[in-house]
Short mmCIF file of C-alpha atoms and ligand atoms in Angstrom, two decimals:
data_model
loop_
_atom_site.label_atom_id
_atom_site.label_comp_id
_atom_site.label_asym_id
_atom_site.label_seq_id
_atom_site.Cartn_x
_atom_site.Cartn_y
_atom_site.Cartn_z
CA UNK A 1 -8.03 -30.78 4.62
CA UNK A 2 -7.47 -29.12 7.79
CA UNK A 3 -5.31 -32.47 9.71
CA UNK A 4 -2.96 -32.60 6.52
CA UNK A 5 -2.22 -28.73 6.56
CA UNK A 6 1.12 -28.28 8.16
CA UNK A 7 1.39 -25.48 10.72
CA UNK A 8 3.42 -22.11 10.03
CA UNK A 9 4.61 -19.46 11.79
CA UNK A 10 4.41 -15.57 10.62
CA UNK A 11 6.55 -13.12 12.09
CA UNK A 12 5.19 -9.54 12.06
CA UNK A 13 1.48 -9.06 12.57
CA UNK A 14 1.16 -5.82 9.97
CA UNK A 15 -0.85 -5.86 6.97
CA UNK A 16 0.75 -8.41 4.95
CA UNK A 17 1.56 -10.71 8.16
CA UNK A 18 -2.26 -10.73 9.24
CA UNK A 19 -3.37 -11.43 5.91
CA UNK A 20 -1.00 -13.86 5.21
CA UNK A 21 -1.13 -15.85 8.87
CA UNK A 22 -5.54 -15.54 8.60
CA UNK A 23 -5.14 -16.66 4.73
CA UNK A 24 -3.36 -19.61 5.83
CA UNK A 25 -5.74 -20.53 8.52
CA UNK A 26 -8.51 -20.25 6.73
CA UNK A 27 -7.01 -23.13 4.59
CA UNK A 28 -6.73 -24.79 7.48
CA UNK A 29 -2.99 -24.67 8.95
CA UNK A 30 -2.49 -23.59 12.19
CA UNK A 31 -0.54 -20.30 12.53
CA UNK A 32 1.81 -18.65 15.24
CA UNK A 33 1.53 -15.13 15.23
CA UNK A 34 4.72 -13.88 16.44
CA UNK A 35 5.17 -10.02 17.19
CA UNK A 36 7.91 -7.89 19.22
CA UNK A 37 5.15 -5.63 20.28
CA UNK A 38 3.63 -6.81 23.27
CA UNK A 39 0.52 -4.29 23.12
CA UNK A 40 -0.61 -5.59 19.42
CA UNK A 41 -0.07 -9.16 20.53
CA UNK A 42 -2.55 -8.69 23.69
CA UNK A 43 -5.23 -7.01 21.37
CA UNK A 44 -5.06 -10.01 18.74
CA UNK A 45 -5.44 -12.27 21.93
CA UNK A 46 -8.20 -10.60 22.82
CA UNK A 47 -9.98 -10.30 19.25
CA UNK A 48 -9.21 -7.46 18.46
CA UNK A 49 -7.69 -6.39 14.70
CA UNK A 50 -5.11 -3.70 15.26
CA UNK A 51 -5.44 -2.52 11.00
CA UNK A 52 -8.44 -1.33 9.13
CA UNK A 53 -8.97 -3.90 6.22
CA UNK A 54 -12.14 -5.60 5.07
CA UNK A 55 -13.01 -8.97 5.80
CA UNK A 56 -9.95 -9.07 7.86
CA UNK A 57 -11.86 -9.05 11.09
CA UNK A 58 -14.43 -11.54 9.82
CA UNK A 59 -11.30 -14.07 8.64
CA UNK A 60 -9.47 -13.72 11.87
CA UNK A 61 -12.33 -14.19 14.13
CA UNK A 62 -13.84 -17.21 12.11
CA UNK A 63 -10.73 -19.13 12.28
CA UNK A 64 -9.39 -17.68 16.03
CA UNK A 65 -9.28 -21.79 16.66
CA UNK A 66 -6.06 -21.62 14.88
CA UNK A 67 -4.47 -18.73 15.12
CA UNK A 68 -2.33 -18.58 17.71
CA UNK A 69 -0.78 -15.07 19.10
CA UNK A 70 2.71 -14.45 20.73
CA UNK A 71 6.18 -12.42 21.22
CA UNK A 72 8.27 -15.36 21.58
CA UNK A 73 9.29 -16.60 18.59
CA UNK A 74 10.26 -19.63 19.76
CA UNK A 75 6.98 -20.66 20.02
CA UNK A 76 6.46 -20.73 16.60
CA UNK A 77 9.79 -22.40 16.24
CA UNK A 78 8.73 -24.84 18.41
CA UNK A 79 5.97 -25.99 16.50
CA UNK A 80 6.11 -24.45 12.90
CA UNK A 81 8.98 -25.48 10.36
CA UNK A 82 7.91 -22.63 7.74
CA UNK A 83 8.50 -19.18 8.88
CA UNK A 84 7.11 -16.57 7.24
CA UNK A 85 8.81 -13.23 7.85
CA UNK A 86 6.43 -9.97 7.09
CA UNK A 87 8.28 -7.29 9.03
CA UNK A 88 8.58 -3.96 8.28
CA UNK A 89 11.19 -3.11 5.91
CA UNK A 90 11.22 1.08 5.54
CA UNK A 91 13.06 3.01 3.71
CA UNK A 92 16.86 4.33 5.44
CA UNK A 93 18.01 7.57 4.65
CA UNK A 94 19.92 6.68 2.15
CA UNK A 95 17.35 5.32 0.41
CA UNK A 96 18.11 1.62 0.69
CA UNK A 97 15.25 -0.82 2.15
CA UNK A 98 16.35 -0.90 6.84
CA UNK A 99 16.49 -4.26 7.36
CA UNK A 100 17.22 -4.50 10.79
CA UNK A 101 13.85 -5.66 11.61
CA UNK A 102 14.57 -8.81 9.12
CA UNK A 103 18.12 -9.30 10.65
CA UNK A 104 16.49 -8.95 14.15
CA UNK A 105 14.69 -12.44 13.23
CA UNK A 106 17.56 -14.25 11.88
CA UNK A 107 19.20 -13.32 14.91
CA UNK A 108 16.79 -14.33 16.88
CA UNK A 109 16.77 -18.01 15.92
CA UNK A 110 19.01 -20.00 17.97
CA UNK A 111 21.48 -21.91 16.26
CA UNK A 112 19.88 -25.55 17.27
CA UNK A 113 16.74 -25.06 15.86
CA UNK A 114 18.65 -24.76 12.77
CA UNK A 115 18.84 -28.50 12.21
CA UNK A 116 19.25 -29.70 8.90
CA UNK A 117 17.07 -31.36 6.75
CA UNK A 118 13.42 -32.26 6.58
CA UNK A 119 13.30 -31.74 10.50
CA UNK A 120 15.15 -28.30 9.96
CA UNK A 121 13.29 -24.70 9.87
CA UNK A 122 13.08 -22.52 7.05
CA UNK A 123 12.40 -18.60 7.08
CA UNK A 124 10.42 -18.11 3.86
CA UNK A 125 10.40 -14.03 3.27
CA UNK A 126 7.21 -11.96 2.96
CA UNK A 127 8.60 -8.76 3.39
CA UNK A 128 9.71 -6.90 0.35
CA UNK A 129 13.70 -6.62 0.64
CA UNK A 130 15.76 -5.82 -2.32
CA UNK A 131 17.37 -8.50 -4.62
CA UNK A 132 20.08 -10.10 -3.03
CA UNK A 133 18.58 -10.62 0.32
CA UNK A 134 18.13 -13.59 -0.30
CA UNK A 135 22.14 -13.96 -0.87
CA UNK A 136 23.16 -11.70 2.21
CA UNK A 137 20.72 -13.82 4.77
CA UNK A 138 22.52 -17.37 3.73
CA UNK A 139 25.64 -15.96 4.67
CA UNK A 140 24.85 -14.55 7.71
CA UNK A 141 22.82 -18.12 8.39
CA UNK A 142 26.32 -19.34 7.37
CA UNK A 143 28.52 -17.11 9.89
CA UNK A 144 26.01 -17.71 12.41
CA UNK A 145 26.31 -21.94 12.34
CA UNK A 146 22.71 -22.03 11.36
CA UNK A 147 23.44 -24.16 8.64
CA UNK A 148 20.45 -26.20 8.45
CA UNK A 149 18.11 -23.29 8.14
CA UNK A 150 16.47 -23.11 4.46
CA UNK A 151 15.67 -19.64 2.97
CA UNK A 152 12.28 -19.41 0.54
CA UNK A 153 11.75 -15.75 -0.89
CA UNK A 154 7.68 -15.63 -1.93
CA UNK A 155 7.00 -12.19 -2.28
CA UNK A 156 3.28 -11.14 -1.68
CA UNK A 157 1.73 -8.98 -3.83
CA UNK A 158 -1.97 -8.34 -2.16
CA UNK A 159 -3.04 -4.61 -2.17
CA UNK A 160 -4.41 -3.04 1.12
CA UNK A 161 -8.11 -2.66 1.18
CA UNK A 162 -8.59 -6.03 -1.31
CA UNK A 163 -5.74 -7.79 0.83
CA UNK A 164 -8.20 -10.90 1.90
CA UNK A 165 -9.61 -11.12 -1.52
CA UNK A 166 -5.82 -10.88 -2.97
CA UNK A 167 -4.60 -13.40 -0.95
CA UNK A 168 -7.53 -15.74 -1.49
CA UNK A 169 -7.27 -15.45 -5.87
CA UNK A 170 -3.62 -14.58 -6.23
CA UNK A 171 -2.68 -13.66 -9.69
CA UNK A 172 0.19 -15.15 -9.87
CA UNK A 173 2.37 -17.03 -6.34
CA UNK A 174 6.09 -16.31 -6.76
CA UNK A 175 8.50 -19.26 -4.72
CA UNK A 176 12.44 -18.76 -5.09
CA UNK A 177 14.36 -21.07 -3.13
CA UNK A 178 17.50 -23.56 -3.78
CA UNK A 179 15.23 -26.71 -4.88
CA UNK A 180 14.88 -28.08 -1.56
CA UNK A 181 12.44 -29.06 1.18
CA UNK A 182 11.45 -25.99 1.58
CA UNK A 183 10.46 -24.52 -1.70
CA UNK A 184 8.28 -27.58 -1.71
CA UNK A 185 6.52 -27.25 1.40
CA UNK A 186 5.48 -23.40 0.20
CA UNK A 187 4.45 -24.77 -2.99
CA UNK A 188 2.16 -27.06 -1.20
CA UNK A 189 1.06 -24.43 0.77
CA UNK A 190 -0.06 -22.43 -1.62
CA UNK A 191 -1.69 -25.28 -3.77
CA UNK A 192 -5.41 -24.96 -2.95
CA UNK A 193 -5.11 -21.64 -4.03
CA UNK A 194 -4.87 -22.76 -7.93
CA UNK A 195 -2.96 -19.70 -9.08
CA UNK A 196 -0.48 -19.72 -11.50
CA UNK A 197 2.98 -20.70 -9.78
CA UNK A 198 6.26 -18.91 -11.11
CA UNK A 199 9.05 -21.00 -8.95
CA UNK A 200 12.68 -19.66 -9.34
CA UNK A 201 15.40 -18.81 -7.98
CA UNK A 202 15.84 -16.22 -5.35
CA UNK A 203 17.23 -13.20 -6.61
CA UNK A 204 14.48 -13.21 -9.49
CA UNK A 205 11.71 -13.94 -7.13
CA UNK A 206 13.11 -11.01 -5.48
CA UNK A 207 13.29 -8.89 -8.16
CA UNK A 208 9.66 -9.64 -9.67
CA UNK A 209 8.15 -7.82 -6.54
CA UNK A 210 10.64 -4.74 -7.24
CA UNK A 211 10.33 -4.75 -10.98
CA UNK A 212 6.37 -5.55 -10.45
CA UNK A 213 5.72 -2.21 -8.41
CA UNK A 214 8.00 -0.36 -10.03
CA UNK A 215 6.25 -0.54 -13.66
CA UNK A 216 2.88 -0.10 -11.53
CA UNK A 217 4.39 3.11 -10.35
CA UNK A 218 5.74 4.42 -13.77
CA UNK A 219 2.46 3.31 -14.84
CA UNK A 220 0.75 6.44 -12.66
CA UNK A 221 3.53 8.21 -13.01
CA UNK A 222 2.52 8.18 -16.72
CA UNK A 223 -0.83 8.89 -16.96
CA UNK A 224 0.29 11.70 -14.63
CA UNK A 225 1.94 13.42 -17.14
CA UNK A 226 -0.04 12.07 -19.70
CA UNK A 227 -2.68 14.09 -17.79
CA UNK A 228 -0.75 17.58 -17.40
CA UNK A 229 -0.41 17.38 -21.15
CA UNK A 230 -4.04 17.20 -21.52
CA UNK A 231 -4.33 20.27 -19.54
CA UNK A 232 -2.29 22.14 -21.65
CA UNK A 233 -4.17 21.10 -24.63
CA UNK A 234 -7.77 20.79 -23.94
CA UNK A 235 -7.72 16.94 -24.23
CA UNK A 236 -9.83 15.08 -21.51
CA UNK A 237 -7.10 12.62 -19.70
CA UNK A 238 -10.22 9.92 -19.08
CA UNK A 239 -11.24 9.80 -22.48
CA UNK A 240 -7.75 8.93 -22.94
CA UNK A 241 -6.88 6.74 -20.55
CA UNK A 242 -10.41 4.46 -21.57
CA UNK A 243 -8.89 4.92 -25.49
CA UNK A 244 -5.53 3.49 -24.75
CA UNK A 245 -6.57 0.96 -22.02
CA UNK A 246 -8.63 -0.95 -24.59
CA UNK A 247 -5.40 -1.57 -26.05
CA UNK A 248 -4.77 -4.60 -24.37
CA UNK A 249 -1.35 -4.69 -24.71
CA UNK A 250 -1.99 -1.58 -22.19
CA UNK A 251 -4.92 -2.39 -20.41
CA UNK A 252 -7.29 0.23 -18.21
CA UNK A 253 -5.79 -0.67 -15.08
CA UNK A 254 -3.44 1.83 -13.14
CA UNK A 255 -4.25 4.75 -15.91
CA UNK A 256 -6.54 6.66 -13.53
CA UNK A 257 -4.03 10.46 -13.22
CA UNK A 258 -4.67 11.99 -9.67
CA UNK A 259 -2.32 13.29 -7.36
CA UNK A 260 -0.02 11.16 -6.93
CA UNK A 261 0.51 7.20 -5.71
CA UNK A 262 1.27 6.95 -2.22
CA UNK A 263 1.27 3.38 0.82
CA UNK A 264 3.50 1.46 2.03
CA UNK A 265 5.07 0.12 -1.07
CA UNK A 266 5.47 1.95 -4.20
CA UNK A 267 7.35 5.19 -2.78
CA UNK A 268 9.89 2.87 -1.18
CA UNK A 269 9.96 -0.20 -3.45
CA UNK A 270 10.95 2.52 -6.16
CA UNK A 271 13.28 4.12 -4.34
CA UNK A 272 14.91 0.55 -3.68
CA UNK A 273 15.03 -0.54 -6.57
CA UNK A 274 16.95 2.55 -7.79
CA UNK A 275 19.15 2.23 -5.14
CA UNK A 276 19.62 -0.93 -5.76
CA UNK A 277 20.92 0.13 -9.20
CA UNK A 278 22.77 2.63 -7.89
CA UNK A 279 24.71 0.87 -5.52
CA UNK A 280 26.00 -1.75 -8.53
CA UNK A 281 26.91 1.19 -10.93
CA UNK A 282 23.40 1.70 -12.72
CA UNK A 283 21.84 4.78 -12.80
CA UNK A 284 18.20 3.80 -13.43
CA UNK A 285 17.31 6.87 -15.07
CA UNK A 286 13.38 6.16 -15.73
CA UNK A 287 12.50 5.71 -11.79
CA UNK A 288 14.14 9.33 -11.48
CA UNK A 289 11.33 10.63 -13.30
CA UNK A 290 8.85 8.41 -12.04
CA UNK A 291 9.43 9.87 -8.24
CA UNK A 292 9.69 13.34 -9.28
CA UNK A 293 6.81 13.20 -11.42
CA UNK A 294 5.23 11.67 -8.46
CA UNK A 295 6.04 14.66 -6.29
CA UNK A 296 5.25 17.15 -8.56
CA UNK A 297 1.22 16.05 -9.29
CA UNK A 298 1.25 16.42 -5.26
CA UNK A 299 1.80 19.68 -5.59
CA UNK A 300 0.02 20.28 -8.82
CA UNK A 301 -2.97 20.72 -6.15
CA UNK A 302 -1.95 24.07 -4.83
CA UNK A 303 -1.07 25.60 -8.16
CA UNK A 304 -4.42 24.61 -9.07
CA UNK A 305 -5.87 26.43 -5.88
CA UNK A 306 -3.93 29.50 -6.92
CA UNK A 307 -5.05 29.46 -10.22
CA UNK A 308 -8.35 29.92 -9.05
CA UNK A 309 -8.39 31.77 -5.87
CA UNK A 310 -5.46 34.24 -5.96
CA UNK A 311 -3.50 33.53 -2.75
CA UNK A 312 -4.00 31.02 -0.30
CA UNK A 313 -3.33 33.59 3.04
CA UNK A 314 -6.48 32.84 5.01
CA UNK A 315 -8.40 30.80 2.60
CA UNK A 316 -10.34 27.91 4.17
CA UNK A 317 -9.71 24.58 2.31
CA UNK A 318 -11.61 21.27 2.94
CA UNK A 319 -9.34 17.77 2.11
CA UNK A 320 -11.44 14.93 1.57
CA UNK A 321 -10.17 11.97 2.53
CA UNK A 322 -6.52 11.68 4.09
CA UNK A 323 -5.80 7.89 3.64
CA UNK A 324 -3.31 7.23 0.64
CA UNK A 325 -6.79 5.25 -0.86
CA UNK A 326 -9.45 4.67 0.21
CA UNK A 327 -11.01 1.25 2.06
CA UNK A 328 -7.59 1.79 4.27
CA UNK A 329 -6.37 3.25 7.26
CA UNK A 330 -2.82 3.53 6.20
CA UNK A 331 -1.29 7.27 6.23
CA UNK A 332 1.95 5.95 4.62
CA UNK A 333 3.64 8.09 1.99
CA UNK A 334 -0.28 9.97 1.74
CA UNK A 335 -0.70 12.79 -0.86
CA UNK A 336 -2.58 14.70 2.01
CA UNK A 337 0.22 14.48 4.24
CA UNK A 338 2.32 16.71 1.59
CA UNK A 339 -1.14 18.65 0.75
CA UNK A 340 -1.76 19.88 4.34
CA UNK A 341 1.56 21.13 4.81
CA UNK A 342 2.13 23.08 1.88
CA UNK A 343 -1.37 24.34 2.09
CA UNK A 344 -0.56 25.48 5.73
CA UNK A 345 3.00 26.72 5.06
CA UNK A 346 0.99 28.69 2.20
CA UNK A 347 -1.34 30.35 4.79
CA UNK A 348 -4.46 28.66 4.47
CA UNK A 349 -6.41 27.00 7.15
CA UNK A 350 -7.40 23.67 6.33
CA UNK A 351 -10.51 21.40 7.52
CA UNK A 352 -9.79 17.49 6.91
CA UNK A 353 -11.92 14.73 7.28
CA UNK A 354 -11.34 10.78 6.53
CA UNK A 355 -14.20 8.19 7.49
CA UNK A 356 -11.33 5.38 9.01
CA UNK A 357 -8.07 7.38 8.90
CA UNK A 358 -8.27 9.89 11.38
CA UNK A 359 -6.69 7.86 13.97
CA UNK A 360 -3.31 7.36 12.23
CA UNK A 361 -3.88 10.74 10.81
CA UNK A 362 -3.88 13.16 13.96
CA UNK A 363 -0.21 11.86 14.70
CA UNK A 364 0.98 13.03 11.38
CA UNK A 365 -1.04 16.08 10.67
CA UNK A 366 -0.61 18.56 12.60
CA UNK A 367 -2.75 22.09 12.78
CA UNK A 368 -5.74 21.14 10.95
CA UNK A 369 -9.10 21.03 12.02
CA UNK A 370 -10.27 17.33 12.03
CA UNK A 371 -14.23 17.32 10.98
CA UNK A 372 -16.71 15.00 11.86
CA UNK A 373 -18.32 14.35 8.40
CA UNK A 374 -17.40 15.42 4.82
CA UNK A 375 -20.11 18.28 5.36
CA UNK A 376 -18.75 19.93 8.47
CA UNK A 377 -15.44 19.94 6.82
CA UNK A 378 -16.55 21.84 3.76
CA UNK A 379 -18.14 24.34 6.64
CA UNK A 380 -17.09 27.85 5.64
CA UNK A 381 -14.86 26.43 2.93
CA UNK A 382 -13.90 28.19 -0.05
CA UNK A 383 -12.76 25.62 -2.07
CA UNK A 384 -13.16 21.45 -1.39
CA UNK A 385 -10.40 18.79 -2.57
CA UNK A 386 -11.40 15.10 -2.97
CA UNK A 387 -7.84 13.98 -2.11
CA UNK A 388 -9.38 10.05 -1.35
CA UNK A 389 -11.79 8.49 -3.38
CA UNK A 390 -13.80 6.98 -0.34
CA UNK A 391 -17.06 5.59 -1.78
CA UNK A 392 -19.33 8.23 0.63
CA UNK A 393 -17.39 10.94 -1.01
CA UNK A 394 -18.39 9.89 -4.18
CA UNK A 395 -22.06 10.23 -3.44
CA UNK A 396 -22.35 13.29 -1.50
CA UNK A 397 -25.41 15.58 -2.26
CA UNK A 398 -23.26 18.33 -4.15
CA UNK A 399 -26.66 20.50 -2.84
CA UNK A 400 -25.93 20.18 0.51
CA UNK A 401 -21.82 20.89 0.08
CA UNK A 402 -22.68 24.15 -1.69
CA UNK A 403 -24.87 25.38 1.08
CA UNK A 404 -22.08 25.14 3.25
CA UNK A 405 -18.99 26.04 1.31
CA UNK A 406 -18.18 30.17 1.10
CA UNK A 407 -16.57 29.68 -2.21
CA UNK A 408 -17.55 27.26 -4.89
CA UNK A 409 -14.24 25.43 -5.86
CA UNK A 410 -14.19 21.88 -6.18
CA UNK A 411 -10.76 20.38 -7.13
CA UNK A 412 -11.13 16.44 -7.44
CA UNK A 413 -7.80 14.77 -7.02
CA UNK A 414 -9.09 12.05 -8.16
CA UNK A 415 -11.10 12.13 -11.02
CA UNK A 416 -13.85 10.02 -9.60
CA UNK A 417 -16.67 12.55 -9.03
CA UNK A 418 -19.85 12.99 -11.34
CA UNK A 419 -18.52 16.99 -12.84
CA UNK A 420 -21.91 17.12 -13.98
CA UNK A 421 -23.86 16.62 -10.48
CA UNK A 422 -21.11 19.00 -8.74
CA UNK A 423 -21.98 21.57 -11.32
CA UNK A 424 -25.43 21.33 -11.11
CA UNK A 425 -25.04 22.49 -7.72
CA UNK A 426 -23.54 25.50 -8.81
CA UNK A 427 -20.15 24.51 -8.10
CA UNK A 428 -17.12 24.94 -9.95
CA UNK A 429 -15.63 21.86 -11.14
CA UNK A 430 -11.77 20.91 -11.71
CA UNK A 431 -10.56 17.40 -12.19
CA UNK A 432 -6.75 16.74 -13.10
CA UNK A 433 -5.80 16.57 -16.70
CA UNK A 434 -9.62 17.03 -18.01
CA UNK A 435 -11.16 20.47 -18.49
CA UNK A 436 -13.40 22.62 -15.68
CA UNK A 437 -16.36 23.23 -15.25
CA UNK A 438 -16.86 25.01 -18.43
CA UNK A 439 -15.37 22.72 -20.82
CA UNK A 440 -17.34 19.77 -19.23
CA UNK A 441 -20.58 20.87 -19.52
CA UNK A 442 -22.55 19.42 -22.15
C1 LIG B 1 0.73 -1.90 -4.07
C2 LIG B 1 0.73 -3.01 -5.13
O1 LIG B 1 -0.43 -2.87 -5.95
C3 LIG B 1 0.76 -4.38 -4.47
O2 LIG B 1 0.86 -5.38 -5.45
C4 LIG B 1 1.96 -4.46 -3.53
O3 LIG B 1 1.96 -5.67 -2.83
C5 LIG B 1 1.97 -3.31 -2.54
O4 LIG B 1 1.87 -2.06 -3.25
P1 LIG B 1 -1.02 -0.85 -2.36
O5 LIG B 1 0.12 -0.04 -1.83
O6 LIG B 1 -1.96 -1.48 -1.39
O7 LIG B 1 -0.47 -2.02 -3.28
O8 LIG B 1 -1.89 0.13 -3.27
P2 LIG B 1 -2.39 0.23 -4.78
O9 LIG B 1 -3.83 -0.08 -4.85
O10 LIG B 1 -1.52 -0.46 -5.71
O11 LIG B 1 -2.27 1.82 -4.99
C6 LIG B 1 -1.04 2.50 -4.77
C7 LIG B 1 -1.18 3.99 -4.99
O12 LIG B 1 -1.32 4.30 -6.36
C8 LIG B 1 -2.39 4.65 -4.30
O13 LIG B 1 -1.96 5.86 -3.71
C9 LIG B 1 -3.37 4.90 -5.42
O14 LIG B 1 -4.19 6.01 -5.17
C10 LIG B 1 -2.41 5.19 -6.57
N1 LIG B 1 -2.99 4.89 -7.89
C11 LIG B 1 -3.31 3.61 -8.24
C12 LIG B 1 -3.16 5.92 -8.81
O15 LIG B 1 -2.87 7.10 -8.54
N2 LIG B 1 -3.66 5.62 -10.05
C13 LIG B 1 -3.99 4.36 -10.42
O16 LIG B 1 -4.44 4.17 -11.57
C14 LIG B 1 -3.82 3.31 -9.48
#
């Protein structure tokens, strides 16, 4: 397979360009990494994976035969036709996607390597931009003589912490393009895969990656509120989130309430895609709520703390986890990033610990203790919040928390800990939208 695989190049060597650039090796096309900074480029030479995310490491290194790592973009040009772009695209101030770092690449292609045709290039786009891209990019191409150059938009949808497994069984592989060479030769690409192909045109390939984690979003968002009605009535919000999933119109997925969705891509793909509206006259009223709901079940933490413990002035609270989910290192958009500052602004002092995160995390967080284990950071605590659901939190020995907490709160952001065993410790349990402690025993 490997001889007939044509090479690519992939521009931007963050999560999704990794993935996608080890992904396509491991089907057997040689890649060209292509990255502006110079730092990550000499760790990837040198085997090293600048991200946290499983099997990543293990991909890369088994296929390091054909991956291929540089700044220079024209060394991908000069031996890739299809480049993928996965650059960053934050959020501006404004709220609109900065795509400078997308422009920066167009720019960079010299106008005679845009030759037309089947010998031409094409820059097929990773990145998530907002609809009508696509349009914008061609003109620019246009303005800039680079006629020849094709544009592909093939949004990736892979979720950090399953992104090699994503990439490998796709749900679905999205390809807009103008029905030429180039849609084709991403098609192709993507063939061993077997997953079911939507090819379109670009603005709705565009807009299925918006649209897509936008409903994801309004999904939590949901259940969110869904769950703070609960609390107000004595419902648990699991028992109704497994009753309605079953629905399969509904499905369980993306119903667990917690405290909020954070990462890389639903706080700003939202916040595009109302923009978007915006900008053309719509007020999209429903991703309004869906951010401010969002915000709010951050916050819902320290009313819960207050509930319970009077005033935060000089109370000790331990934040498990810091990573916006777990099997990640990514900080971006992270509940605890809101959680420690409000707690701290509150008064309290505040012992973190994440088992990967803690790297990313001491740039952002400032004034907290970092602890070396979950158990040294519940040391002297009076009251413990699961803010990640990292799989070691899950099985702590609720024994051994206890004997080192001073109080006996345990607020699980999360919903993912056994009430029961933290009870049993003689704990006091509180999940969001389900009852404490008291209600749950039985
Ligand atoms: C998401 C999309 O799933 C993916 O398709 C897209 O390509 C990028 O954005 P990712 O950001 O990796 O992927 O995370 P995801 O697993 O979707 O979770 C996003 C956030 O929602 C997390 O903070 C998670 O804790 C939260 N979440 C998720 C909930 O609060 N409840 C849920 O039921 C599911």
């Amino acid at each position: 397979m490997s001889a007939e695989r044509q090479p690519i190049g992939v521009i931007g060597t963050g999560y999704v360009g990794l993935v996608t650039a080890a992904g396509f090796a491991q089907l057997g096309s040689d890649v060209f990494c292509i990255d502006i900074d110079a730092d990550k480029i000499a760790r990837l030479k040198a085997g090293e994976i600048p991200i946290y995310e499983p099997g990543l490491a293990e991909m890369v290194a088994a296929n390091s035969a054909r991956m291929h790592f540089s700044t220079k973009i024209a060394d991908a040009l000069a031996r890739a036709r299809l480049l993928f772009v996965a650059v960053g695209t934050p959020p501006t101030y404004s709220g609109d996607a900065d795509l400078s770092a997308v422009h920066a690449v167009v720019e960079a292609i010299p106008a005679g390597s845009a030759r037309g045709g089947e010998q031409g290039h094409a820059l097929v786009m990773k990145s998530t931009v907002p609809a009508g891209t696509g349009a914008s990019i061609k003109r620019v191409l246009a303005e800039q003589g680079k006629h020849g150059l094709c544009y592909v938009s093939c949004p990736e949808f892979l979720k950090e912490g399953s992104a090699v497994k994503d990439f490998m069984s796709p749900d679905r592989v999205v390809i807009g393009d103008d029905g030429d060479w180039a849609g084709d030769a991403v098609v192709e690409l993507y063939a061993p895969l077997d997953a079911p192909l939507v090819r379109t045109d670009i603005a709705s390939a565009e807009m299925v990656k918006l649209a897509s984690n936008a409903f994801l979003a309004t999904k939590i968002s949901f259940i969110n509120e869904i769950a703070n009605v609960c609390e107000e009535t004595g419902a648990d919000v699991v028992e109704v989130a497994k009753g309605m999933g079953l629905d399969d119109r509904i499905g369980h997925k993306f119903l667990q309430a917690g405290i909020g969705f954070g990462g890389s891509c639903f706080p700003k793909d939202v916040n595009a895609l109302k923009q978007l509206a915006g900008n053309s006259g719509y007020h999209f009223q429903l991703l309004n709520a869906v951010i401010e709901v969002n915000e709010l079940q951050k916050r819902r933490v320290i009313s819960k703390l207050l509930k319970h413990l009077g005033s935060l002035v000089g109370v000790k609270v331990c934040l498990l986890g810091l990573a916006f989910k777990p099997n990640t290192d990514d900080m971006r958009d992270a509940s605890s990033l809101v959680l420690s500052a409000r707690l701290q602004a509150d008064g309290a002092h505040v012992r973190v610990y994440d088992p990967v995160a803690e790297r990313e995390a001491r740039s952002l967080i400032r004034g907290v203790h970092f602890a070396t284990d979950a158990l040294d950071a519940a040391q002297g605590a009076d009251a413990v919040v699961l803010v990640t659901e990292w799989r070691e939190f899950l099985e702590l020995d609720w024994a051994q928390v206890a004997a080192r907490m001073s109080g006996k709160l345990v607020l699980d952001g999360r919903n993912a800990l056994d009430a029961h065993a933290v009870a049993a410790a003689g704990l006091t349990y509180e999940g969001i939208g389900r009852g404490s402690l008291t209600s749950l025993s039985g």
